[in-house]
Tab-separated table of C-alpha atoms in Angstrom:
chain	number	residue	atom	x	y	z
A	694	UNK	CA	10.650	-32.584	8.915
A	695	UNK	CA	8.144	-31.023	11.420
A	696	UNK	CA	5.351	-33.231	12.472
A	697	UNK	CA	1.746	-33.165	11.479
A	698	UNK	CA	-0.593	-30.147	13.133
A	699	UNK	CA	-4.074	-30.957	13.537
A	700	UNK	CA	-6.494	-28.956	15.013
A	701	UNK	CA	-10.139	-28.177	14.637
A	702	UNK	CA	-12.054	-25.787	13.009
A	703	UNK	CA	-13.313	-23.376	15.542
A	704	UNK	CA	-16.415	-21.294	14.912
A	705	UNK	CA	-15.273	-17.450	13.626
A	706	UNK	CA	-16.735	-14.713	13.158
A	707	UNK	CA	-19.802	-14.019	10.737
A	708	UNK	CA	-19.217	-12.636	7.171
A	709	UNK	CA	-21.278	-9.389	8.658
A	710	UNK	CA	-20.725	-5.986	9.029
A	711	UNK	CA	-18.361	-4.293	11.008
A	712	UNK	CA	-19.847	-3.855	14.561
A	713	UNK	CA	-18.967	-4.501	17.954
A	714	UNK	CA	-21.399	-6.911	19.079
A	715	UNK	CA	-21.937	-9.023	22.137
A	716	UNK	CA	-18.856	-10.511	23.791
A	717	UNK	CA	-16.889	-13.004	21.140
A	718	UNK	CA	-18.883	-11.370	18.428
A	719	UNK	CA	-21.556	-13.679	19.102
A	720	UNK	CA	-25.429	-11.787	19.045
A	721	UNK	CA	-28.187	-12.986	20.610
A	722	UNK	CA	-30.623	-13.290	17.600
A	723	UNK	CA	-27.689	-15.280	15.049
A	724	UNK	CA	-24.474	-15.930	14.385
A	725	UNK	CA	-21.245	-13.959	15.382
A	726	UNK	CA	-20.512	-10.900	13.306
A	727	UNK	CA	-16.656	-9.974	11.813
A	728	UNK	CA	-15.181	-8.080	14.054
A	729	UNK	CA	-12.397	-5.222	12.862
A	730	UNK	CA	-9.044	-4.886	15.008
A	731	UNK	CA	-9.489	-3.595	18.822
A	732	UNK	CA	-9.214	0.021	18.275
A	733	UNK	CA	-9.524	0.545	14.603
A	734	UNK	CA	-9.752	4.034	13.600
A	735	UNK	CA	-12.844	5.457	11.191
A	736	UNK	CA	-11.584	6.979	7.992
A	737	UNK	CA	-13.029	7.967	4.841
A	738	UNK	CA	-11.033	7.740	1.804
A	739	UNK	CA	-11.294	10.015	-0.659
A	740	UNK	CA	-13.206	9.763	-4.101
A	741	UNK	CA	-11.497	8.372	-6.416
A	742	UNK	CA	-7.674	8.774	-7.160
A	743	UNK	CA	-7.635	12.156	-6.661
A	744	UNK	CA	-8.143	14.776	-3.859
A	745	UNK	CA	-6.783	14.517	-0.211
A	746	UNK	CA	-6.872	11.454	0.895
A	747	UNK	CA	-6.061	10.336	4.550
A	748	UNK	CA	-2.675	8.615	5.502
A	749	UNK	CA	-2.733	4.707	6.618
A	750	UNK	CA	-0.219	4.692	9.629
A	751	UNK	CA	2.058	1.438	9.652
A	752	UNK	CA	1.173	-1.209	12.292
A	753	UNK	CA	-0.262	-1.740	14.737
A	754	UNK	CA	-2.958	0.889	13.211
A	755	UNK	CA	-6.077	-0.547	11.704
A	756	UNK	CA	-8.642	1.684	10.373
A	757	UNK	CA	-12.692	1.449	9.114
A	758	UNK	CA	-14.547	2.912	6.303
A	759	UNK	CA	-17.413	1.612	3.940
A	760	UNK	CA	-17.668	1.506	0.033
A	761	UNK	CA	-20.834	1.822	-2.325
A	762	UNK	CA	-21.266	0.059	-5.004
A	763	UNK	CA	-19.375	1.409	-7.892
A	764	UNK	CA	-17.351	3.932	-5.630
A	765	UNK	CA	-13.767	4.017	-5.603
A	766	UNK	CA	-11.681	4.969	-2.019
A	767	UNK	CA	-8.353	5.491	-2.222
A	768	UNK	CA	-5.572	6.178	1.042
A	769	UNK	CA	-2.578	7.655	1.580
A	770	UNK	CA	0.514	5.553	2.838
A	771	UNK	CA	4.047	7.080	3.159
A	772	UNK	CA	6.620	4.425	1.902
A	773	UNK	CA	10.415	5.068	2.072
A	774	UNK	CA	13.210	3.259	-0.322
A	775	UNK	CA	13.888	0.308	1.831
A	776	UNK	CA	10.852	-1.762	3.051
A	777	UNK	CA	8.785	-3.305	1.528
A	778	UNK	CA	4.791	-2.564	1.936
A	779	UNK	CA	1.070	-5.049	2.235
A	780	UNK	CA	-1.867	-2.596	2.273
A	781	UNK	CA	-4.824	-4.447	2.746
A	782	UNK	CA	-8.590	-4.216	2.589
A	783	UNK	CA	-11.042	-6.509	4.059
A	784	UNK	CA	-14.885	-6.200	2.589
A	785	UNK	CA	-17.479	-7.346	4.972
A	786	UNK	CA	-21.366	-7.741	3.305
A	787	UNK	CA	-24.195	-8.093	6.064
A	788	UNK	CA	-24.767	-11.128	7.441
A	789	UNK	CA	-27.143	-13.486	4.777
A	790	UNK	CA	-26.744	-11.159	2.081
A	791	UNK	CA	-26.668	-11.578	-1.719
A	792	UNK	CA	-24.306	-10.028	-3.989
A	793	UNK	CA	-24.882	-9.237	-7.442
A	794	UNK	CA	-22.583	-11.547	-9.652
A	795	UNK	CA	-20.106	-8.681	-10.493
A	796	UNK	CA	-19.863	-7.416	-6.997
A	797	UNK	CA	-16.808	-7.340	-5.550
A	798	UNK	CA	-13.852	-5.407	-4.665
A	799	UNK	CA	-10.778	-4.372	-6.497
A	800	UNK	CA	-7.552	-3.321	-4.654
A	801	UNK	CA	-4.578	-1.652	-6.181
A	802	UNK	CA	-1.260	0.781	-4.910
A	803	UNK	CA	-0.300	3.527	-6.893
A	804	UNK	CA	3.425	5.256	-6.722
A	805	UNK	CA	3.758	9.064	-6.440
A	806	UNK	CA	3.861	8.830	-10.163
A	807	UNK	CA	0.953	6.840	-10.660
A	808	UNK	CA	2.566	3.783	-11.744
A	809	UNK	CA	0.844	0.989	-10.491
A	810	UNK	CA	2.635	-1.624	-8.417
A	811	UNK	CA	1.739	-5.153	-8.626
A	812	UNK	CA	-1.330	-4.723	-10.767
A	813	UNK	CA	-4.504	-4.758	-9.705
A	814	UNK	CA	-6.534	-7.536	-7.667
A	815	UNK	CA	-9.727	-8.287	-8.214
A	816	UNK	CA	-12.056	-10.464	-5.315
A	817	UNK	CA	-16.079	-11.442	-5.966
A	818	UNK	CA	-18.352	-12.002	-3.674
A	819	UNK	CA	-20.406	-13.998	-5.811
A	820	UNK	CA	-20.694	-17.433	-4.094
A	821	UNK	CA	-23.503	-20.305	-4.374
A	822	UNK	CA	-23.569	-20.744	-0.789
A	823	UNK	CA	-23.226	-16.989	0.692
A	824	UNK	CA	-21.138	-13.750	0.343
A	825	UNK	CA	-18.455	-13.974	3.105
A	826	UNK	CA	-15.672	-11.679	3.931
A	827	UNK	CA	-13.119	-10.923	1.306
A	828	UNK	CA	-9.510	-9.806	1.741
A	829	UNK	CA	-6.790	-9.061	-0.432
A	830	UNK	CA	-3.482	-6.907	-0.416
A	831	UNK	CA	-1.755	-4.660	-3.087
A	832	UNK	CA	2.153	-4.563	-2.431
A	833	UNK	CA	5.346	-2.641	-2.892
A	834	UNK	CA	8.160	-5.210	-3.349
A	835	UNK	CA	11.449	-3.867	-2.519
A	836	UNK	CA	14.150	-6.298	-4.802
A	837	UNK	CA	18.075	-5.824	-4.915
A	838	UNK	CA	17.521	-4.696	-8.267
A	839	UNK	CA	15.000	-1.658	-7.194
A	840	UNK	CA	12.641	-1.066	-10.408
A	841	UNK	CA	9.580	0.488	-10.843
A	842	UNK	CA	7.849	1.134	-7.556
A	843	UNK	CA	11.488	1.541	-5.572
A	844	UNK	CA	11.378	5.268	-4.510
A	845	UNK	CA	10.223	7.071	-1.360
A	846	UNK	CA	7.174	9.104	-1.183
A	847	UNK	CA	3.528	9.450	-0.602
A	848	UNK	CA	1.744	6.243	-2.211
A	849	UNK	CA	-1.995	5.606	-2.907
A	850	UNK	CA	-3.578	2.608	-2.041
A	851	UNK	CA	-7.166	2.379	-4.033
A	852	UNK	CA	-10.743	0.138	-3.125
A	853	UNK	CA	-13.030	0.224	-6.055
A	854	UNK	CA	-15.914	-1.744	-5.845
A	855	UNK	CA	-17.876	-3.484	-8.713
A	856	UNK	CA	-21.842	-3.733	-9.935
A	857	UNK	CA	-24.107	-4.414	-6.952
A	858	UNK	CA	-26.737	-5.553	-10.004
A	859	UNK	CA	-28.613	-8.412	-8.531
A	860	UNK	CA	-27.478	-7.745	-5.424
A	861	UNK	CA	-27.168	-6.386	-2.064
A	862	UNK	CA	-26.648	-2.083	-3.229
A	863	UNK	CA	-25.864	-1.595	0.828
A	864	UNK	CA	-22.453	0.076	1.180
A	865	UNK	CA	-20.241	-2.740	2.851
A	866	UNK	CA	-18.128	-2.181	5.344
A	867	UNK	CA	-14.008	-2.364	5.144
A	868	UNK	CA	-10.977	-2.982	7.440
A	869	UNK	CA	-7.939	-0.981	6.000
A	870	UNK	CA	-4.395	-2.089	7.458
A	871	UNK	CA	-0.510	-1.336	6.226
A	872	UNK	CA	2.346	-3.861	7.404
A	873	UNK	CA	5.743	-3.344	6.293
A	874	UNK	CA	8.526	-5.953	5.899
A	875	UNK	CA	12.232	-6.569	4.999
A	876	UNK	CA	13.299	-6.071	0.749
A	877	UNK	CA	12.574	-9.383	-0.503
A	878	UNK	CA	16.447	-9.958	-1.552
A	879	UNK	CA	16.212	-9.804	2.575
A	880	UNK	CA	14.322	-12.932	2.855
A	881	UNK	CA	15.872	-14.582	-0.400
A	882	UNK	CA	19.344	-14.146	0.524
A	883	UNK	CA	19.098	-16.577	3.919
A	884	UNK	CA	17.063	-19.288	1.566
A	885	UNK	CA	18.546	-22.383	-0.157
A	886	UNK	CA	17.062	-23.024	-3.839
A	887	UNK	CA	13.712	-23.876	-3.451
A	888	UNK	CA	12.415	-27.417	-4.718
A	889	UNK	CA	11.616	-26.671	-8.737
A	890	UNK	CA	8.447	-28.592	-7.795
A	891	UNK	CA	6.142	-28.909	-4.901
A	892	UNK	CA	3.561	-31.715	-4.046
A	893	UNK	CA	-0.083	-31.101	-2.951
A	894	UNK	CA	0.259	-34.493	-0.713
A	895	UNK	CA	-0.303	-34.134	2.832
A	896	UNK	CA	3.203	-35.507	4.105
A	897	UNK	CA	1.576	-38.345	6.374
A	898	UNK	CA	-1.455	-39.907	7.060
A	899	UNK	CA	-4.263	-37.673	9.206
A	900	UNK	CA	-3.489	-38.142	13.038
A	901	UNK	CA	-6.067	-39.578	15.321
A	902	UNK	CA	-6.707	-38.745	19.014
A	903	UNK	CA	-9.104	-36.905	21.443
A	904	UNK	CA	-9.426	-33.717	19.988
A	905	UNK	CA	-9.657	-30.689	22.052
A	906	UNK	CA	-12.487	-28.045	21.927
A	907	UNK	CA	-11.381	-24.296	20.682
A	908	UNK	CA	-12.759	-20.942	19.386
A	909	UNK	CA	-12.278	-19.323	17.081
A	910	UNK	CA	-11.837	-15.770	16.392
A	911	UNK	CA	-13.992	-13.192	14.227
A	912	UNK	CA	-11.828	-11.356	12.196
A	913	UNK	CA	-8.251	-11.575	11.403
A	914	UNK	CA	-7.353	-9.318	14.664
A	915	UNK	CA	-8.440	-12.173	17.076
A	916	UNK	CA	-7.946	-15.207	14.534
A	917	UNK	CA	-7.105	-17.924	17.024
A	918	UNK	CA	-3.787	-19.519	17.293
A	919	UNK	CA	-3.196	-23.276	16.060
A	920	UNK	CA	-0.675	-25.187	18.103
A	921	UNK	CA	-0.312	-29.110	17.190
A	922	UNK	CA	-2.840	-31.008	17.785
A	923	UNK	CA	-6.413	-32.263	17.334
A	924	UNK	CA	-9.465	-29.355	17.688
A	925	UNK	CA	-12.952	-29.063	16.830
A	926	UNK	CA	-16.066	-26.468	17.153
A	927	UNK	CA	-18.889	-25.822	15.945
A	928	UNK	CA	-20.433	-23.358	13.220
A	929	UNK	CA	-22.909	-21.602	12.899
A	930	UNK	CA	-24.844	-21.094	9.460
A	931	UNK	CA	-23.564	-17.468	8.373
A	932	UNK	CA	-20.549	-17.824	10.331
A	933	UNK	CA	-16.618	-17.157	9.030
A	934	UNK	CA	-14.028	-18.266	11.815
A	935	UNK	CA	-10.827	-17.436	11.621
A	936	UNK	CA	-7.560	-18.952	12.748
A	937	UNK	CA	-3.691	-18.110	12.926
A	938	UNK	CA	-1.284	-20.935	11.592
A	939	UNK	CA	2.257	-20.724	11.501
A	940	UNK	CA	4.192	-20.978	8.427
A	941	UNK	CA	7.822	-20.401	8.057
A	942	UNK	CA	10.244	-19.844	5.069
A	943	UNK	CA	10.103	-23.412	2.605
A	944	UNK	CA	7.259	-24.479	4.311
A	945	UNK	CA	4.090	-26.188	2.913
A	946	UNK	CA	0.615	-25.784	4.735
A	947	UNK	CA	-2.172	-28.613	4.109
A	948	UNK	CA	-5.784	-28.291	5.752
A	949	UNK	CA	-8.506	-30.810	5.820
A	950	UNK	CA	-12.191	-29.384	7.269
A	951	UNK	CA	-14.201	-31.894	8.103
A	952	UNK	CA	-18.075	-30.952	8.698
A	953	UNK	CA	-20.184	-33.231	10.027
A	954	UNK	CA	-23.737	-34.118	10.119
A	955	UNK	CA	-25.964	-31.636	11.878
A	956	UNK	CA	-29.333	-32.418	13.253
A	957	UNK	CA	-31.138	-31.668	9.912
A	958	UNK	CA	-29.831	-34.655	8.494
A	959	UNK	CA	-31.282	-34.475	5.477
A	960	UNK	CA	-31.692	-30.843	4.755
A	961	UNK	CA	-31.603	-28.562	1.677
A	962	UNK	CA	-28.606	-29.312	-0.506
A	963	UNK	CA	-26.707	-25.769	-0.430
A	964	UNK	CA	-24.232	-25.298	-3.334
A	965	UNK	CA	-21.014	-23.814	-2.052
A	966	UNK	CA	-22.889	-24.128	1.112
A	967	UNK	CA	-18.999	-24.407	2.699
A	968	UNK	CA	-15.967	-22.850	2.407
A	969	UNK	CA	-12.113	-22.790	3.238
A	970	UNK	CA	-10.109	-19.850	2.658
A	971	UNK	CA	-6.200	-18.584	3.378
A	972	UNK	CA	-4.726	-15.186	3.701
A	973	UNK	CA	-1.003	-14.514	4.195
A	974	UNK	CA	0.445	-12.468	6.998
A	975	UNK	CA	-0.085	-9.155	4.945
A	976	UNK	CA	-3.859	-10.198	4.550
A	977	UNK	CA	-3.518	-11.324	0.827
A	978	UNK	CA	-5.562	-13.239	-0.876
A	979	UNK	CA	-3.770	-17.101	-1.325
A	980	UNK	CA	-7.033	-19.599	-2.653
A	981	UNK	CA	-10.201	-20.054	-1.202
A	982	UNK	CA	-11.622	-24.232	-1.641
A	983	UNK	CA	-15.804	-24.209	-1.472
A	984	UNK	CA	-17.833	-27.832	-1.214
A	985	UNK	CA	-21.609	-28.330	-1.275
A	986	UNK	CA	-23.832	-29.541	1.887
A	987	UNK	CA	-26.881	-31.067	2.840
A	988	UNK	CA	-26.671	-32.117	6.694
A	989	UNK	CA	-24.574	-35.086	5.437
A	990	UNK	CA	-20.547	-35.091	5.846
A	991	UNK	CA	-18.470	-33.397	3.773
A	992	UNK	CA	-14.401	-31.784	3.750
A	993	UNK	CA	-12.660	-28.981	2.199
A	994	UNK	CA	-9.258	-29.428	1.634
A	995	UNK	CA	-6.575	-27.059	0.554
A	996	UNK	CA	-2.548	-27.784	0.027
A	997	UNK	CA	-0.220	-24.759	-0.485
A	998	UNK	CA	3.129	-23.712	-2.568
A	999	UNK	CA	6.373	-23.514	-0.117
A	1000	UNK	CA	6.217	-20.461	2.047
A	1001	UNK	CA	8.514	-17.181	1.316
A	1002	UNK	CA	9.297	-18.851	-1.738
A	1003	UNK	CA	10.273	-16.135	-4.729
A	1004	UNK	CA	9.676	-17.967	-7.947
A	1005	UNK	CA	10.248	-14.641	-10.028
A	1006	UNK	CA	6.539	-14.679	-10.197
A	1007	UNK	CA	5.998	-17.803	-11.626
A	1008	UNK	CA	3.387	-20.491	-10.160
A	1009	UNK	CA	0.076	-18.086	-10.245
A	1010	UNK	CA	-2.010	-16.610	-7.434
A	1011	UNK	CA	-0.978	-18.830	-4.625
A	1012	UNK	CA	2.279	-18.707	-4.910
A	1013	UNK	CA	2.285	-15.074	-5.139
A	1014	UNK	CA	-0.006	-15.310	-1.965
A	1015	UNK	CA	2.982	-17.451	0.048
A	1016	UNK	CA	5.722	-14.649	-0.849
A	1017	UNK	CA	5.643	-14.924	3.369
A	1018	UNK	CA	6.779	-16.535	6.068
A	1019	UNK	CA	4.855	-15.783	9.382
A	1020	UNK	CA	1.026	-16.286	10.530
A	1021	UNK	CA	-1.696	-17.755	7.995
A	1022	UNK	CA	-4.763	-16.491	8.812
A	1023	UNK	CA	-7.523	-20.000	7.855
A	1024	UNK	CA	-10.956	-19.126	7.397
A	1025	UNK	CA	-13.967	-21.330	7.688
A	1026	UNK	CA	-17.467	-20.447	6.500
A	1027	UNK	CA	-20.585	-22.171	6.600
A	1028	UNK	CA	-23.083	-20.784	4.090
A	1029	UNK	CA	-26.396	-18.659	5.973
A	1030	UNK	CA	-28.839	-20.928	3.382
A	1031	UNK	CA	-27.657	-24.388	5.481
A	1032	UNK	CA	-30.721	-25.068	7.785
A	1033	UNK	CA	-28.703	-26.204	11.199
A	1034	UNK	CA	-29.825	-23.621	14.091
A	1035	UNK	CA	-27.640	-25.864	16.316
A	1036	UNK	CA	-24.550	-25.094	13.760
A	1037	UNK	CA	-22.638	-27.526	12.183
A	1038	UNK	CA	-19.226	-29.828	13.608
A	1039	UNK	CA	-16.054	-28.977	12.301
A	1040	UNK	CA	-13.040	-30.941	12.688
A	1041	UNK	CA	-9.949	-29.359	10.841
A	1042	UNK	CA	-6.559	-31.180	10.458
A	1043	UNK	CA	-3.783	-29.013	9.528
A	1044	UNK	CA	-0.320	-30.234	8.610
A	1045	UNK	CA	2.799	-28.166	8.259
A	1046	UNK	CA	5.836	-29.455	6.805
A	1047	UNK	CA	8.664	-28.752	4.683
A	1048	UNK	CA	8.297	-28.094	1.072
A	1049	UNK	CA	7.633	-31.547	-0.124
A	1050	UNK	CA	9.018	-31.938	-4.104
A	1051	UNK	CA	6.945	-32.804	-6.690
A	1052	UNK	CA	6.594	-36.873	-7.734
A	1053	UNK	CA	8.604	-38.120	-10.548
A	1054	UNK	CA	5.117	-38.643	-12.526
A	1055	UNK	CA	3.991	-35.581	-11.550
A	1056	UNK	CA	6.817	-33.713	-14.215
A	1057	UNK	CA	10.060	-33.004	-12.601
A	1058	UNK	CA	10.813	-33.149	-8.784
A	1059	UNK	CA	13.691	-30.748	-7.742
A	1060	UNK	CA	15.753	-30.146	-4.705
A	1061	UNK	CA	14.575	-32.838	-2.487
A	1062	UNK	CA	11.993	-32.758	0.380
A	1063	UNK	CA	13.665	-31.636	3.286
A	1064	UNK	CA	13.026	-28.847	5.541
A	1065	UNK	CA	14.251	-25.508	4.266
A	1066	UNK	CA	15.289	-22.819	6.875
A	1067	UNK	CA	12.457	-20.406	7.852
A	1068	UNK	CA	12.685	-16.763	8.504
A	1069	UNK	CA	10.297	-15.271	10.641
A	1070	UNK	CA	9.655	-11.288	12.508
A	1071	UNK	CA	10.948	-10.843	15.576
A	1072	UNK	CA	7.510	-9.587	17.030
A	1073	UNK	CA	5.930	-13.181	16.537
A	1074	UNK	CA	4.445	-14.711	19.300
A	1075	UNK	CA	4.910	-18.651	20.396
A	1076	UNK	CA	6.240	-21.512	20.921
A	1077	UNK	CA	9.757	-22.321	19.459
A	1078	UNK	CA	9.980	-24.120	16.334
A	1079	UNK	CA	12.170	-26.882	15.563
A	1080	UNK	CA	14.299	-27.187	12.512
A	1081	UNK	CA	17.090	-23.950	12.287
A	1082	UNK	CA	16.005	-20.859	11.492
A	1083	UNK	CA	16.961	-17.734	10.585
A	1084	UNK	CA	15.385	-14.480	12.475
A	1085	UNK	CA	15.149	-11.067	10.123
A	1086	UNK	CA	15.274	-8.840	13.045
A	1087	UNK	CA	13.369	-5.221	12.581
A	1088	UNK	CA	10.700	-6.808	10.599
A	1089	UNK	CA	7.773	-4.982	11.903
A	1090	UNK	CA	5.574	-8.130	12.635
A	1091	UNK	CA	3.755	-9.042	9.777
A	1092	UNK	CA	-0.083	-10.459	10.588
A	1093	UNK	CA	1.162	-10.826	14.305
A	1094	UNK	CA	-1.059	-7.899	15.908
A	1095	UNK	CA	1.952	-6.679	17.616
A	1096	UNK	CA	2.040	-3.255	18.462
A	1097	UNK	CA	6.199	-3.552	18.428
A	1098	UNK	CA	7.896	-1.451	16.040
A	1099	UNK	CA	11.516	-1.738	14.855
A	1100	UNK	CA	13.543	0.746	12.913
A	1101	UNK	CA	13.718	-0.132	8.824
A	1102	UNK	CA	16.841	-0.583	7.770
A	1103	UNK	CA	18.478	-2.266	10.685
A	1104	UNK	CA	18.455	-6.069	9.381
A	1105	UNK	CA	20.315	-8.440	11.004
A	1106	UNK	CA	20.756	-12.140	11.292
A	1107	UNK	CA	20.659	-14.672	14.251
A	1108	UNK	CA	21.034	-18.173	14.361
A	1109	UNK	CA	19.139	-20.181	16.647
A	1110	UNK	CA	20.192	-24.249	17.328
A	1111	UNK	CA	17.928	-27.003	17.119
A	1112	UNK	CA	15.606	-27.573	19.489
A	1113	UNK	CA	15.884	-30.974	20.670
């Protein structure tokens, strides 16, 4: 079993709109801003489900648009029978905003016959503490057994967003990307059974250490990396940072952000005034963990399902959102209503492990806890891993910013030894 990661929670991006900004994101006058991929591409999608809508290249392409509230945008993306497809959509309200309570976004892919794959997914921004950045991802699943959803053809991938009643009535911004990947009878096939139940216990007790300063990125395109180790930064109120953390096939992830007092000790008591959210390497939506502040400290924790795990669909959102192995994209937010102009200390311990099974109290452990060979894209960037693994070559580098493309359809498998 892989050791314990800890690192620190850097200070991303701001839940703002989608500009460029000062170097880092980082304005003069407040707190960084979310910044879209290098290069993104302005779009508008068309109204609707119906008339011409523009085609989503696959990656590296990221593109920009903005959504009303109550408008629906929807984008073409050519799929063929083989791979399988994320389409995502990040929403970005201004900076300190408030959203009406059914504000939100709703994201959804449509077949050339307008069945709809996956269903739909539905994100709020309503949040005690602030609106921050949403992200989710509709899919196209490729299984052994094809289905509905299996064909080749021109797809639509649809934004609605809900009642900005209460709310901010701005158009917010969006970041539109498309990432393909291998069937997921791919992925399956180089798995052992998966343990029937997992644990939400952090596999060892926190680390301790000098921990070393980092910073964090402000969008999901700059999200920095995690390696092992101890971190920490500093936040700013209105601030999301964003980091990469690796998680391969069978793998749990388990994050603990720490926030410490800030110099107004004894300030207003935000509800929700902090948050800790997790995105898989297609951008979907896994959980998001909030906790109330008030200069005093306080921690966030989330613990995850096993990575690349197919349950059939069992086991609810977050396992659905762990259908990958790859990078996890970790967002931290601290809410614009906490009164710290100096921004607030974050320490955030990570931990990375195999799946861990279930106690015997808990109902039914299954499979044992040891570490369950990951598969990960070829295009990924790092550090080896130890532990075997399994490489799905011509997977097209899911959440890795890569501008490498391999040809669908060309799966392979390599073996690499231990590292010692």
């Amino acid at each position: 079993m892989r050791g314990r990661l800890v690192v620190a929670a850097t200070a991303f991006g701001v839940a703002g709109v989608l500009h460029a900004g000062t170097a880092g994101g980082q304005s003069a006058e407040g707190p960084a801003a979310y910044r879209p991929a290098a290069g993104a591409s302005p779009v508008r999608g068309a109204t609707g489900t119906g008339g011409n809508a523009p085609v989503l290249a696959a990656d590296p392409a990221a593109y920009t648009d903005s959504i009303a509230p109550g408008e629906s945008r929807s984008y073409g993306v050519e799929l063929d029978d083989r791979a399988s497809a994320y389409v995502s959509a990040v929403a970005v309200p201004r900076p300190g905003s408030r959203m009406g309570l059914r504000d939100g976004i709703d994201v959804s892919l449509l077949a050339p016959d307008g069945t709809a794959c996956g269903g739909v997914r539905h994100r709020s921004f309503a949040s005690a503490g602030g609106a921050y950045p949403l992200a989710d991802s509709a899919e196209r699943v490729v299984k052994a057994a094809g289905g509905a959803c299996a064909t080749a053809g021109t797809y639509r991938f649809v934004v609605r967003r809900g009642d900005a009643t209460g709310g901010d009535a701005a158009p917010v911004q969006l970041e539109l990307k498309y990432t393909s990947g291998p069937p997921r009878h791919t992925i399956a096939a180089a798995l052992p059974s998966a343990p029937g139940g997992w644990s939400s216990q952090a596999p060892s007790p926190r680390p301790t250490g000098r921990a070393r300063a980092v910073r964090g990125g402000t969008g999901f395109d700059d999200a920095a990396e995690i390696a092992p180790g101890a971190w920490q930064d500093r936040i700013r109120p209105g601030e999301t940072r964003f980091y990469r953390v690796r998680v391969d096939a069978g793998e749990q992830l388990f994050a603990d952000a720490e926030f410490g007092s800030g110099a107004a000790a004894h300030g207003p008591y935000v509800v929700g005034g902090l948050r800790v959210g997790l995105n898989n390497p297609g951008r979907g939506y896994v959980m998001n963990r909030t906790g109330s502040y008030q200069g005093r400290p306080a921690t966030v924790s989330l613990a995850t399902p096993p990575a690349a795990n197919d349950g059939g669909g069992d086991g609810g959102e977050a396992a659905r959102g762990m259908s990958l192995p790859g990078w996890y994209y970790l967002q931290v937010s601290v809410s614009p209503k906490v009164r710290e102009d100096g921004g607030v200390p974050v320490a955030l311990a990570v931990s990375v492990a195999g799946a861990r099974p279930a106690v015997a109290t808990g109902g039914g452990a299954g499979g044992g806890g040891r570490q369950v060979t990951g598969v990960e894209p070829v295009a990924a960037a790092g550090p080896a891993r130890r532990g075997e693994r399994l490489r799905i070559l011509g997977y097209a580098g899911i959440g890795t910013g890569s501008a490498l493309l391999i040809g669908l359809g060309a799966w392979s498998l390599a073996a690499r030894r231990r590292d010692e």
